[in-house]
PDB file of C-alpha atoms and ligand atoms in Angstrom:
ATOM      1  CA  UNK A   1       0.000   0.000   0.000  1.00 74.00           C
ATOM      2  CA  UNK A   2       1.077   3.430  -1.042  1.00 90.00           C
ATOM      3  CA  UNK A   3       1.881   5.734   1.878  1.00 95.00           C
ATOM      4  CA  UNK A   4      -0.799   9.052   2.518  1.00 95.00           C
ATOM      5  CA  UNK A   5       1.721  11.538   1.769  1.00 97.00           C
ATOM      6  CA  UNK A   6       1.317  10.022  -1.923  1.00 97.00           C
ATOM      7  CA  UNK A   7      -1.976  10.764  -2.090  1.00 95.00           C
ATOM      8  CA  UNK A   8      -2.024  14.256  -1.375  1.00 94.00           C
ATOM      9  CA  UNK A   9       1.753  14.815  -3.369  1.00 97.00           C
ATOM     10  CA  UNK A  10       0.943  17.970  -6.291  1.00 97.00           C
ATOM     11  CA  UNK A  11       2.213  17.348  -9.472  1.00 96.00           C
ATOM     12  CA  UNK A  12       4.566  20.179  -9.282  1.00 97.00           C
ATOM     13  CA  UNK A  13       7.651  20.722  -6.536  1.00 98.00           C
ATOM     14  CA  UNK A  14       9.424  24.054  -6.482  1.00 98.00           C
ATOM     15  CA  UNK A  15      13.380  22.794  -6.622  1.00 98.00           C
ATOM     16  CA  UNK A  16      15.881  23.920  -4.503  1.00 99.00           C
ATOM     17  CA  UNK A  17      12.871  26.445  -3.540  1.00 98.00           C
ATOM     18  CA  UNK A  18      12.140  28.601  -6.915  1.00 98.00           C
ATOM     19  CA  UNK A  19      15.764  28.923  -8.194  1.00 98.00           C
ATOM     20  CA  UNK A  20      14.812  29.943 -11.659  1.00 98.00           C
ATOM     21  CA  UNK A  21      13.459  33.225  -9.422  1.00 98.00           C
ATOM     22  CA  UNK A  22      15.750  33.524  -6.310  1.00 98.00           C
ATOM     23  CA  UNK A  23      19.068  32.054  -5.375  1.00 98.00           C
ATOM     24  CA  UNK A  24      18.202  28.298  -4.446  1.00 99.00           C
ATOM     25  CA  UNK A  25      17.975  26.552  -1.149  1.00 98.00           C
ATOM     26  CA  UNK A  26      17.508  30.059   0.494  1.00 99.00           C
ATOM     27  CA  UNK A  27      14.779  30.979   2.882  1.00 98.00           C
ATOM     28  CA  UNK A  28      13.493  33.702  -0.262  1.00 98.00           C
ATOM     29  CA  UNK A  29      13.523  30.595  -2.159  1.00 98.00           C
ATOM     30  CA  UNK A  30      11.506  28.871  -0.569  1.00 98.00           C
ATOM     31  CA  UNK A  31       9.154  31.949  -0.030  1.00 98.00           C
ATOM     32  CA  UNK A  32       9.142  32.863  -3.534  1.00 98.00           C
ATOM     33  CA  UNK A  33       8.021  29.054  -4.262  1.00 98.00           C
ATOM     34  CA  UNK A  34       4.979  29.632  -1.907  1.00 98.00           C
ATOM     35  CA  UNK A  35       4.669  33.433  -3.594  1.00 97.00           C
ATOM     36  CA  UNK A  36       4.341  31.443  -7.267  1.00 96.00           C
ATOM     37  CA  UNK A  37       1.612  28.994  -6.094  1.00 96.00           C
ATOM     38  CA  UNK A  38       4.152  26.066  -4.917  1.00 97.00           C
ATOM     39  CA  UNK A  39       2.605  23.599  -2.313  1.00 97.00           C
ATOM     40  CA  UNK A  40       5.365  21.482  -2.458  1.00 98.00           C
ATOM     41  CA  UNK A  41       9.056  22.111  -2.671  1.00 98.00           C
ATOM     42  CA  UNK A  42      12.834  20.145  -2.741  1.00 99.00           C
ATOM     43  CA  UNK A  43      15.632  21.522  -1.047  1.00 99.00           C
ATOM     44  CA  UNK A  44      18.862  19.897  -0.081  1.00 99.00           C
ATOM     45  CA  UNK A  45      20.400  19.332   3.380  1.00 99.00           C
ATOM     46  CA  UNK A  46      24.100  18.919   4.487  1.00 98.00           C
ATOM     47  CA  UNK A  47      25.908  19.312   7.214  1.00 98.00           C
ATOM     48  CA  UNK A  48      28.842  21.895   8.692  1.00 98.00           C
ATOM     49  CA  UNK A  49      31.789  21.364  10.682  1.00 98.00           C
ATOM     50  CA  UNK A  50      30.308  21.613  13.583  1.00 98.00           C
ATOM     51  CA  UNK A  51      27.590  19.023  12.845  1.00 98.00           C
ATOM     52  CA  UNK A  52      24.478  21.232  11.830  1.00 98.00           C
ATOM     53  CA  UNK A  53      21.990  20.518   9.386  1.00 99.00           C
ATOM     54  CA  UNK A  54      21.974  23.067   6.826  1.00 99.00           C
ATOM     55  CA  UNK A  55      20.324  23.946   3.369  1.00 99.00           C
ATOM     56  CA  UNK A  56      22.908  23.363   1.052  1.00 98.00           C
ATOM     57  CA  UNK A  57      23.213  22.357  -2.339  1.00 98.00           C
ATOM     58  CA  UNK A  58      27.193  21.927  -3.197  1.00 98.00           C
ATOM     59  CA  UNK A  59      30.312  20.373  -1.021  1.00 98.00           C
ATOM     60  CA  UNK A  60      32.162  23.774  -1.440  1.00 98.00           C
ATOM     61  CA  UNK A  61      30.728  27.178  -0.700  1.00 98.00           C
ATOM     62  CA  UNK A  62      32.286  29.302  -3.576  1.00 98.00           C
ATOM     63  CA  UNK A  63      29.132  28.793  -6.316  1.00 98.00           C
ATOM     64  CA  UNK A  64      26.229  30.173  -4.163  1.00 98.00           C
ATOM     65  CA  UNK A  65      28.224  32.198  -1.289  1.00 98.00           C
ATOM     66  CA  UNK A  66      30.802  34.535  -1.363  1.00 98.00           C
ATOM     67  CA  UNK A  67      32.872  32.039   0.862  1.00 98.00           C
ATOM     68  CA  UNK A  68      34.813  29.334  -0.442  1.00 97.00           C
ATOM     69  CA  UNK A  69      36.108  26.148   0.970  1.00 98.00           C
ATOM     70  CA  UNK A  70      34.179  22.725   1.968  1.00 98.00           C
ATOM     71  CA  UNK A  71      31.033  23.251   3.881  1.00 98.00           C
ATOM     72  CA  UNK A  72      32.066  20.169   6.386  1.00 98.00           C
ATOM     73  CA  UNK A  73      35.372  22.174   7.339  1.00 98.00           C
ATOM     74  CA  UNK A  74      33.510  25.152   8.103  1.00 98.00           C
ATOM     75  CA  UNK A  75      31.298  26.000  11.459  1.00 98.00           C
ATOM     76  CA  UNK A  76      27.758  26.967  11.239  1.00 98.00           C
ATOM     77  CA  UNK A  77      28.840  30.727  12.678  1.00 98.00           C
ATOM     78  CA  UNK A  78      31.366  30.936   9.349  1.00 98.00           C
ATOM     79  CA  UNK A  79      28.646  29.846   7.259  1.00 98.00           C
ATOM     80  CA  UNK A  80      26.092  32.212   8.757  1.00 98.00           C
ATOM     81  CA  UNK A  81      28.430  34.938   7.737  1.00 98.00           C
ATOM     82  CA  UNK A  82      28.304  34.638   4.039  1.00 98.00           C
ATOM     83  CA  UNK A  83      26.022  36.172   1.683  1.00 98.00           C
ATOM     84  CA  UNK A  84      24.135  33.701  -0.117  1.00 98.00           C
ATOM     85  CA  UNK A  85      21.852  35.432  -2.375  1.00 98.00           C
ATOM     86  CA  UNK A  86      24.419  38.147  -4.027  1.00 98.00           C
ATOM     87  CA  UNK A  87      25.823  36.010  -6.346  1.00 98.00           C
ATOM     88  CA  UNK A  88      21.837  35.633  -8.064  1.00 98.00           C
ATOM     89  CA  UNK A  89      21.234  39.465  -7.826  1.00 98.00           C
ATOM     90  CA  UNK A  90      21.596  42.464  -5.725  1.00 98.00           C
ATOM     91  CA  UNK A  91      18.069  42.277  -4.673  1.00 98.00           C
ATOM     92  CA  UNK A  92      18.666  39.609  -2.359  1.00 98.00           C
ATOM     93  CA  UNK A  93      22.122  39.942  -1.431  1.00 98.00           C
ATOM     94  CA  UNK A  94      22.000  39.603   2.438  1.00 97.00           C
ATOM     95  CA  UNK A  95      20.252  36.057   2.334  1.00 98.00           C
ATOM     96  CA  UNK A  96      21.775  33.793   4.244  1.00 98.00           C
ATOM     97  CA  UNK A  97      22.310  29.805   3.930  1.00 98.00           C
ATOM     98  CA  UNK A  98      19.470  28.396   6.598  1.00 98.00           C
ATOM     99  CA  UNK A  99      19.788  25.801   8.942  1.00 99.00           C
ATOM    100  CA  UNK A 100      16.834  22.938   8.920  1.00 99.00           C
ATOM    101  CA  UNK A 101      15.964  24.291  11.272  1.00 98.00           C
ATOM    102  CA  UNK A 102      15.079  27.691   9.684  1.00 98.00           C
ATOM    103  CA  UNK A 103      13.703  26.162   7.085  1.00 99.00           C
ATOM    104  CA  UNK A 104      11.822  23.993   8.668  1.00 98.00           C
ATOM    105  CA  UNK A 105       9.775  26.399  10.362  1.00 98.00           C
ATOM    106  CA  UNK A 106       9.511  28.450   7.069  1.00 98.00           C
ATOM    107  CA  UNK A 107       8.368  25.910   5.115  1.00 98.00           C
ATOM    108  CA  UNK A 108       5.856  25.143   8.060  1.00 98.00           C
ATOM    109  CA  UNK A 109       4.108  28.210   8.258  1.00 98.00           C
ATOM    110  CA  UNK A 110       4.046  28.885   4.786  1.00 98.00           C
ATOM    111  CA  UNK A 111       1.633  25.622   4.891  1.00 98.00           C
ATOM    112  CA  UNK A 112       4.010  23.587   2.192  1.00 98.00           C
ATOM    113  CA  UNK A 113       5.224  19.831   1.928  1.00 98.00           C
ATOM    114  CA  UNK A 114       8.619  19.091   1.991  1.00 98.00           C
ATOM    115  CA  UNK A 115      10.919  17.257  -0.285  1.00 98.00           C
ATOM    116  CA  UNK A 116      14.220  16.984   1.364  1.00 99.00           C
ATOM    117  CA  UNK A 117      17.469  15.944  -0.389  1.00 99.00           C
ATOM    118  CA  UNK A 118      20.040  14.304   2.479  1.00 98.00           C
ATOM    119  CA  UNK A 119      23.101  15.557   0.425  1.00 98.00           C
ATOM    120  CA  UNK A 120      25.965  14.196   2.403  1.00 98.00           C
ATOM    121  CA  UNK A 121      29.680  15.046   1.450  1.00 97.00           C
ATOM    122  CA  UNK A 122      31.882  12.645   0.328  1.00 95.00           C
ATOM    123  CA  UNK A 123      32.328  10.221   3.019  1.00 96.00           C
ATOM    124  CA  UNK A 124      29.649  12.164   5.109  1.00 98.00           C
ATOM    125  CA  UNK A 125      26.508   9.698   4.511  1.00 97.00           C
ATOM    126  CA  UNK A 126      25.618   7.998   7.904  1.00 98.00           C
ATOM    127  CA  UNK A 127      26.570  11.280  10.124  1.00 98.00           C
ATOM    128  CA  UNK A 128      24.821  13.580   7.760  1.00 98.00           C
ATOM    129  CA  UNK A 129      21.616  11.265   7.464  1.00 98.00           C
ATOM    130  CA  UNK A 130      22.349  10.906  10.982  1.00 98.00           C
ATOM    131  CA  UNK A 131      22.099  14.436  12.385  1.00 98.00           C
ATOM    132  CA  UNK A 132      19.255  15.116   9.455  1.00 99.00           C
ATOM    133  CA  UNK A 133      17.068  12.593  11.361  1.00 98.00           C
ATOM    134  CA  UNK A 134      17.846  13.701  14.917  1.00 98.00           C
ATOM    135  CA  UNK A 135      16.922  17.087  14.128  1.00 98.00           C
ATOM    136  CA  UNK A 136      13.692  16.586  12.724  1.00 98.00           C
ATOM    137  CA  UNK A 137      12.530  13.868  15.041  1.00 98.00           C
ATOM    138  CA  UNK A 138      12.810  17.102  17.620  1.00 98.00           C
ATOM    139  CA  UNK A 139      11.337  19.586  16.094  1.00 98.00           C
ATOM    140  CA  UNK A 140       9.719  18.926  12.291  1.00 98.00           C
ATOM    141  CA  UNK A 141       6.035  19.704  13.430  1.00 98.00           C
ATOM    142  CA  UNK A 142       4.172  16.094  12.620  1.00 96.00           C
ATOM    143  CA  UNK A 143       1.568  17.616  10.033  1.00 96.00           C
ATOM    144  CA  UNK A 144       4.362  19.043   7.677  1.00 98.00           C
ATOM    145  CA  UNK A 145       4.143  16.683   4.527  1.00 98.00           C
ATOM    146  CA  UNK A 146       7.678  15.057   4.236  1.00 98.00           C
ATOM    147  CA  UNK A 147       9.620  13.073   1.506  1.00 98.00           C
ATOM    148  CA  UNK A 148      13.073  12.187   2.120  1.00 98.00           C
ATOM    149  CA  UNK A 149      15.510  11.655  -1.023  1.00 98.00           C
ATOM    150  CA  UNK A 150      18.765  10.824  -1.832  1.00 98.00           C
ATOM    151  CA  UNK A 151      21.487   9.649  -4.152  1.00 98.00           C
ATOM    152  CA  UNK A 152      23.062   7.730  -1.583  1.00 98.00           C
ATOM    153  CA  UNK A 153      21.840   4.731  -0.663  1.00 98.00           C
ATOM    154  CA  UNK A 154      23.921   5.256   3.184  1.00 98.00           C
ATOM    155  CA  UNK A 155      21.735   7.900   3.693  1.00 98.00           C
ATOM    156  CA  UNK A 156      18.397   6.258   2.785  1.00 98.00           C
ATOM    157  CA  UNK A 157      18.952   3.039   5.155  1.00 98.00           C
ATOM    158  CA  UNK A 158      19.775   5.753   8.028  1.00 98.00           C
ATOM    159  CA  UNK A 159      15.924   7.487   7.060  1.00 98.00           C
ATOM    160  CA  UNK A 160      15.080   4.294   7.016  1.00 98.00           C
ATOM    161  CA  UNK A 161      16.130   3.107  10.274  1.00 98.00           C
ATOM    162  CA  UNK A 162      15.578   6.134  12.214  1.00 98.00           C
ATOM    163  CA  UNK A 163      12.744   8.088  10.554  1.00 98.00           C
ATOM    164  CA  UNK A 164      10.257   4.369   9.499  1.00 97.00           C
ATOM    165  CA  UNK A 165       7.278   6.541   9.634  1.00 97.00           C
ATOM    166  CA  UNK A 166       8.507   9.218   6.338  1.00 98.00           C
ATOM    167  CA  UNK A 167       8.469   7.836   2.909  1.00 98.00           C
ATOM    168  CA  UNK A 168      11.699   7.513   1.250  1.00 98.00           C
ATOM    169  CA  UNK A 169      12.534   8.337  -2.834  1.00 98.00           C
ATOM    170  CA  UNK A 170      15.719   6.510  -4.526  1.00 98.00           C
ATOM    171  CA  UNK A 171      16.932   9.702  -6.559  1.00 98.00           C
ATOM    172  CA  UNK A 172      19.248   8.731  -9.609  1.00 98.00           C
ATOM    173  CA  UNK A 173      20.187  10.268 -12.982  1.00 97.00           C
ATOM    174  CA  UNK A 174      19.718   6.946 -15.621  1.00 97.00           C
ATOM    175  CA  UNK A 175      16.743   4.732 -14.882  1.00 97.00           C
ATOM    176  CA  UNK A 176      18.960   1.036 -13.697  1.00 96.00           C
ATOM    177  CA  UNK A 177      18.204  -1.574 -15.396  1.00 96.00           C
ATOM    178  CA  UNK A 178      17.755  -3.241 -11.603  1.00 97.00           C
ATOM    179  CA  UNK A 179      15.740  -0.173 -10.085  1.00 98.00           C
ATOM    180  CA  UNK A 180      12.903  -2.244  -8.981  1.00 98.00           C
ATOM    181  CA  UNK A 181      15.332  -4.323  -6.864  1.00 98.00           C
ATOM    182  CA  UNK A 182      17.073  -1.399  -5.492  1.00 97.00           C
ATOM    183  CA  UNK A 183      14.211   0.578  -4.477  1.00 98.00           C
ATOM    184  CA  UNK A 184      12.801  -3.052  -2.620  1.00 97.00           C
ATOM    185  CA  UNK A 185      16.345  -3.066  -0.867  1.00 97.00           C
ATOM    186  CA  UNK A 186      15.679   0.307   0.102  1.00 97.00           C
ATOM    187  CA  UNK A 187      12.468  -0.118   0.980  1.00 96.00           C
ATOM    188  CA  UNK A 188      12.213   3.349  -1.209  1.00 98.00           C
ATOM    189  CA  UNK A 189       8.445   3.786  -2.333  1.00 98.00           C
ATOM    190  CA  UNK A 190       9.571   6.725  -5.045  1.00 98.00           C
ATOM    191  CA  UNK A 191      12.294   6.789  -8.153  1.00 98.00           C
ATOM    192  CA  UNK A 192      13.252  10.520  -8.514  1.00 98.00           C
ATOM    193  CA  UNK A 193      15.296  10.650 -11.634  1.00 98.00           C
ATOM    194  CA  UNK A 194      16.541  13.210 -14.631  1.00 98.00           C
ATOM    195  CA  UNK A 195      14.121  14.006 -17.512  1.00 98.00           C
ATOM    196  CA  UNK A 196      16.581  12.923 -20.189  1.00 98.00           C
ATOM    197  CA  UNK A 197      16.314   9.365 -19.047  1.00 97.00           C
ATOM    198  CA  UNK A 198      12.175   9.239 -19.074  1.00 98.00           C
ATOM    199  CA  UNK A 199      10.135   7.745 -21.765  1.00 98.00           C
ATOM    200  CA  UNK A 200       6.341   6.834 -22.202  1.00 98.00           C
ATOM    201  CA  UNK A 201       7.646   2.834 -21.942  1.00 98.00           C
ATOM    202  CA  UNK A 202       9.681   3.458 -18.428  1.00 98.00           C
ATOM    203  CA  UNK A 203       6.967   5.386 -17.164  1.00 98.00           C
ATOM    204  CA  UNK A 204       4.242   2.649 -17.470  1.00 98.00           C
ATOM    205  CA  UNK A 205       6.882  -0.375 -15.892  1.00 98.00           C
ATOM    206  CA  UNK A 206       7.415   1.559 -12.821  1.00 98.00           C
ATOM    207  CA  UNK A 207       4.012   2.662 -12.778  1.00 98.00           C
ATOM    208  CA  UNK A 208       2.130  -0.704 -13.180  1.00 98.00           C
ATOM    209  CA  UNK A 209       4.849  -2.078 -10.862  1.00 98.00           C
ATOM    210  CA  UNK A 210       2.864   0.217  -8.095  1.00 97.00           C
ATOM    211  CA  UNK A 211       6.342   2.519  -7.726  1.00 98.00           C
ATOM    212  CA  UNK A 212       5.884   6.455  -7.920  1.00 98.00           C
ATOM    213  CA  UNK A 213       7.795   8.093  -9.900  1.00 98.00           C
ATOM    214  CA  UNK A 214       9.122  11.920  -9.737  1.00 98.00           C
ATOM    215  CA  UNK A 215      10.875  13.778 -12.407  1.00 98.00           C
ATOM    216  CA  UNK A 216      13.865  16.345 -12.462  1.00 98.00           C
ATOM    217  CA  UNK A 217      14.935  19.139 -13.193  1.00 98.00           C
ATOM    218  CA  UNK A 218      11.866  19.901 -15.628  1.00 98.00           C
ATOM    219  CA  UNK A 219      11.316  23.909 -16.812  1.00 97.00           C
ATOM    220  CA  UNK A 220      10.197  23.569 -20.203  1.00 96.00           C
ATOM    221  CA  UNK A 221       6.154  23.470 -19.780  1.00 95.00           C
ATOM    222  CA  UNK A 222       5.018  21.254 -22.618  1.00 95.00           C
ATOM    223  CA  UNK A 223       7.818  18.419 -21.722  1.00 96.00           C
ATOM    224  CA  UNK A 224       6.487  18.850 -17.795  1.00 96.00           C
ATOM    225  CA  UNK A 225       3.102  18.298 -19.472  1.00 96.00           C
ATOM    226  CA  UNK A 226       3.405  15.282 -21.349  1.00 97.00           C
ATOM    227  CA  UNK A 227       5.479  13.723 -18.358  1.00 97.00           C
ATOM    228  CA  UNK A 228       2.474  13.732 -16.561  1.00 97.00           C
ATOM    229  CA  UNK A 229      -0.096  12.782 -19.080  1.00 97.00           C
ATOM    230  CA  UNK A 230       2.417   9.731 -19.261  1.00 98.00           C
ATOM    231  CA  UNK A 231       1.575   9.079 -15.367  1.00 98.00           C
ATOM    232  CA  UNK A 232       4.646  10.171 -13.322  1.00 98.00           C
ATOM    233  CA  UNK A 233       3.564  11.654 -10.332  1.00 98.00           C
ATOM    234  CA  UNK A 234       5.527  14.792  -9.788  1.00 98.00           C
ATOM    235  CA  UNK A 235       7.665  17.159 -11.683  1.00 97.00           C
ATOM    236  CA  UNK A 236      10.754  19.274  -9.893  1.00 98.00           C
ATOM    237  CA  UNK A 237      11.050  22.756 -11.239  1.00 98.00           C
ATOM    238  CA  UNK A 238      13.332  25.111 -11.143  1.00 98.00           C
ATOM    239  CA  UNK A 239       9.662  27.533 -12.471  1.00 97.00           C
ATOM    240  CA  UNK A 240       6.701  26.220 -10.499  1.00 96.00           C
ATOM    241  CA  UNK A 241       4.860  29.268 -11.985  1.00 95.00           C
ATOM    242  CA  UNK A 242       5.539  28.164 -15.378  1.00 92.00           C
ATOM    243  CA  UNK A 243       4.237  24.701 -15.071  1.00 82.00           C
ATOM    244  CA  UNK A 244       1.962  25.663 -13.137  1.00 74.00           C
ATOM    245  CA  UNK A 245      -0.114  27.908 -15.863  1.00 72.00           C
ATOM    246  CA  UNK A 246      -0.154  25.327 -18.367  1.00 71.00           C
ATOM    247  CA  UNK A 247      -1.916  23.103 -16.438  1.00 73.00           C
TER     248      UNK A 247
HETATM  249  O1  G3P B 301      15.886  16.132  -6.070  1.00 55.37           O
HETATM  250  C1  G3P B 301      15.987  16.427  -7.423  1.00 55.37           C
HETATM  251  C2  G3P B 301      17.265  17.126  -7.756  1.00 55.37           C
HETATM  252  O2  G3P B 301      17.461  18.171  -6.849  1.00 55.37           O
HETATM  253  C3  G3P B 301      18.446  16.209  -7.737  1.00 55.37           C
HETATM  254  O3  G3P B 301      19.593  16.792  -8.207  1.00 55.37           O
HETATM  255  O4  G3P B 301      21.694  18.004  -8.085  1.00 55.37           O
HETATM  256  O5  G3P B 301      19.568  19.268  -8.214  1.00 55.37           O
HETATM  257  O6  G3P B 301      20.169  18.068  -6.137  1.00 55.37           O
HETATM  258  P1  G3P B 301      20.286  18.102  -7.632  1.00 55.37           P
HETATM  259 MG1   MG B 302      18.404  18.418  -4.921  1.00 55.37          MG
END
């Protein structure tokens, strides 16, 4: 049986928060992804030096701050120095890179779902997956819709393990030949993987084998379309608004 969350998932997630519209995995991200008509959103979660779950895409800071170095040598108080909206635009220069925390409660009162990405470092699966799960058995509120994902399958056991209750998706780029038996190993009810690697044939086999399937990173309208008149479940966009309209 298919867990509830499923049954109330939209057919469009805001990824990273809106990043086609504001600098991703920002608290204005994730605002602007709400703003646009987003019920549902991705963002990605790693950890700092000092063992703190934050909203992070990359393993170094230079792309989306205007610090550099590895995130997992640095201490949440470093991090919470650096601008991470500047490098998008000058009208959000002084965002900052949230905690889970600060997202969490965001994403809470803005009345959205959550689709979070454990993105360990290198070498960082179990204590990132770790900490992730600690946190949010303390404080995620219990009616915030939650979908854990993950390249690495580390990280998913650790959900698994530690968080039974939230639904877990296997996130890949190609569709593996074995994906059915990984996801069973897993014990992942969702495949999240790239657009390029979709077609109407894959669609139906993981449908009809009762697996959900969610789609990445999908901006151009008509191709988010079809997708789901194929049948997969969800799209991640980078433009919820522009999805959003056509359908
Ligand atoms: O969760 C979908 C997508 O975010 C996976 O890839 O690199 O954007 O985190 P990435
Ligand atoms: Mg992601």
């Amino acid at each position: 049986m298919s867990h509830p969350l499923f049954d109330n998932l939209p057919r469009i997630i805001g990824h990273r928060g809106a990043c086609g519209h504001a600098p991703e995995n920002t608290l204005a991200s994730i605002r602007k992804a709400a703003e646009l008509g987003a019920r549902f959103i991705e963002i990605d979660v790693t950890l700092t030096s000092d063992n703190v779950a934050v909203i992070q895409h990359d393993t170094g800071l230079n792309r989306c701050t205007n610090g550099k170095g590895p995130i997992i040598l640095t201490p949440l108080e470093e991090v919470k120095k650096l601008d991470a909206g500047g490098w998008f635009s000058d009208e959000f220069k002084g965002e900052t890179v949230p905690t889970l925390r600060e997202a969490v409660d965001l994403i809470h009162e803005l009345g959205l779902g959550l689709n979070l990405e454990i993105k360990p470092s290198r070498g960082w699966q179990v204590p990132t997956a770790t900490q992730v799960c600690c946190e949010l058995a303390s404080y995620a509120p219990e009616d915030m819709p939650l979908l854990f994902s993950s390249f690495d399958p580390e990280a998913l056991v650790i959900a698994r393990d530690m968080m039974p209750d939230v639904p877990r998706g296997y996130l890949t780029e190609t569709i593996f030949p074995d994906w059915k038996k990984r996801l069973d190993d897993l014990g992942c009810e969702a495949l999240h993987c790239e657009k390029y690697f979709v077609t109407k044939e894959k669609v139906a086999e993981i449908k009809s084998a009762g697996y959900k399937l969610l789609v990445y990173t999908v901006n151009d309208p008509e191709m988010g379309k079809c997708f789901l008149d194929w049948g997969v479940d969800a799209i991640i966009t980078d433009f919820p608004d522009r999805i959003g309209n056509i359908l």
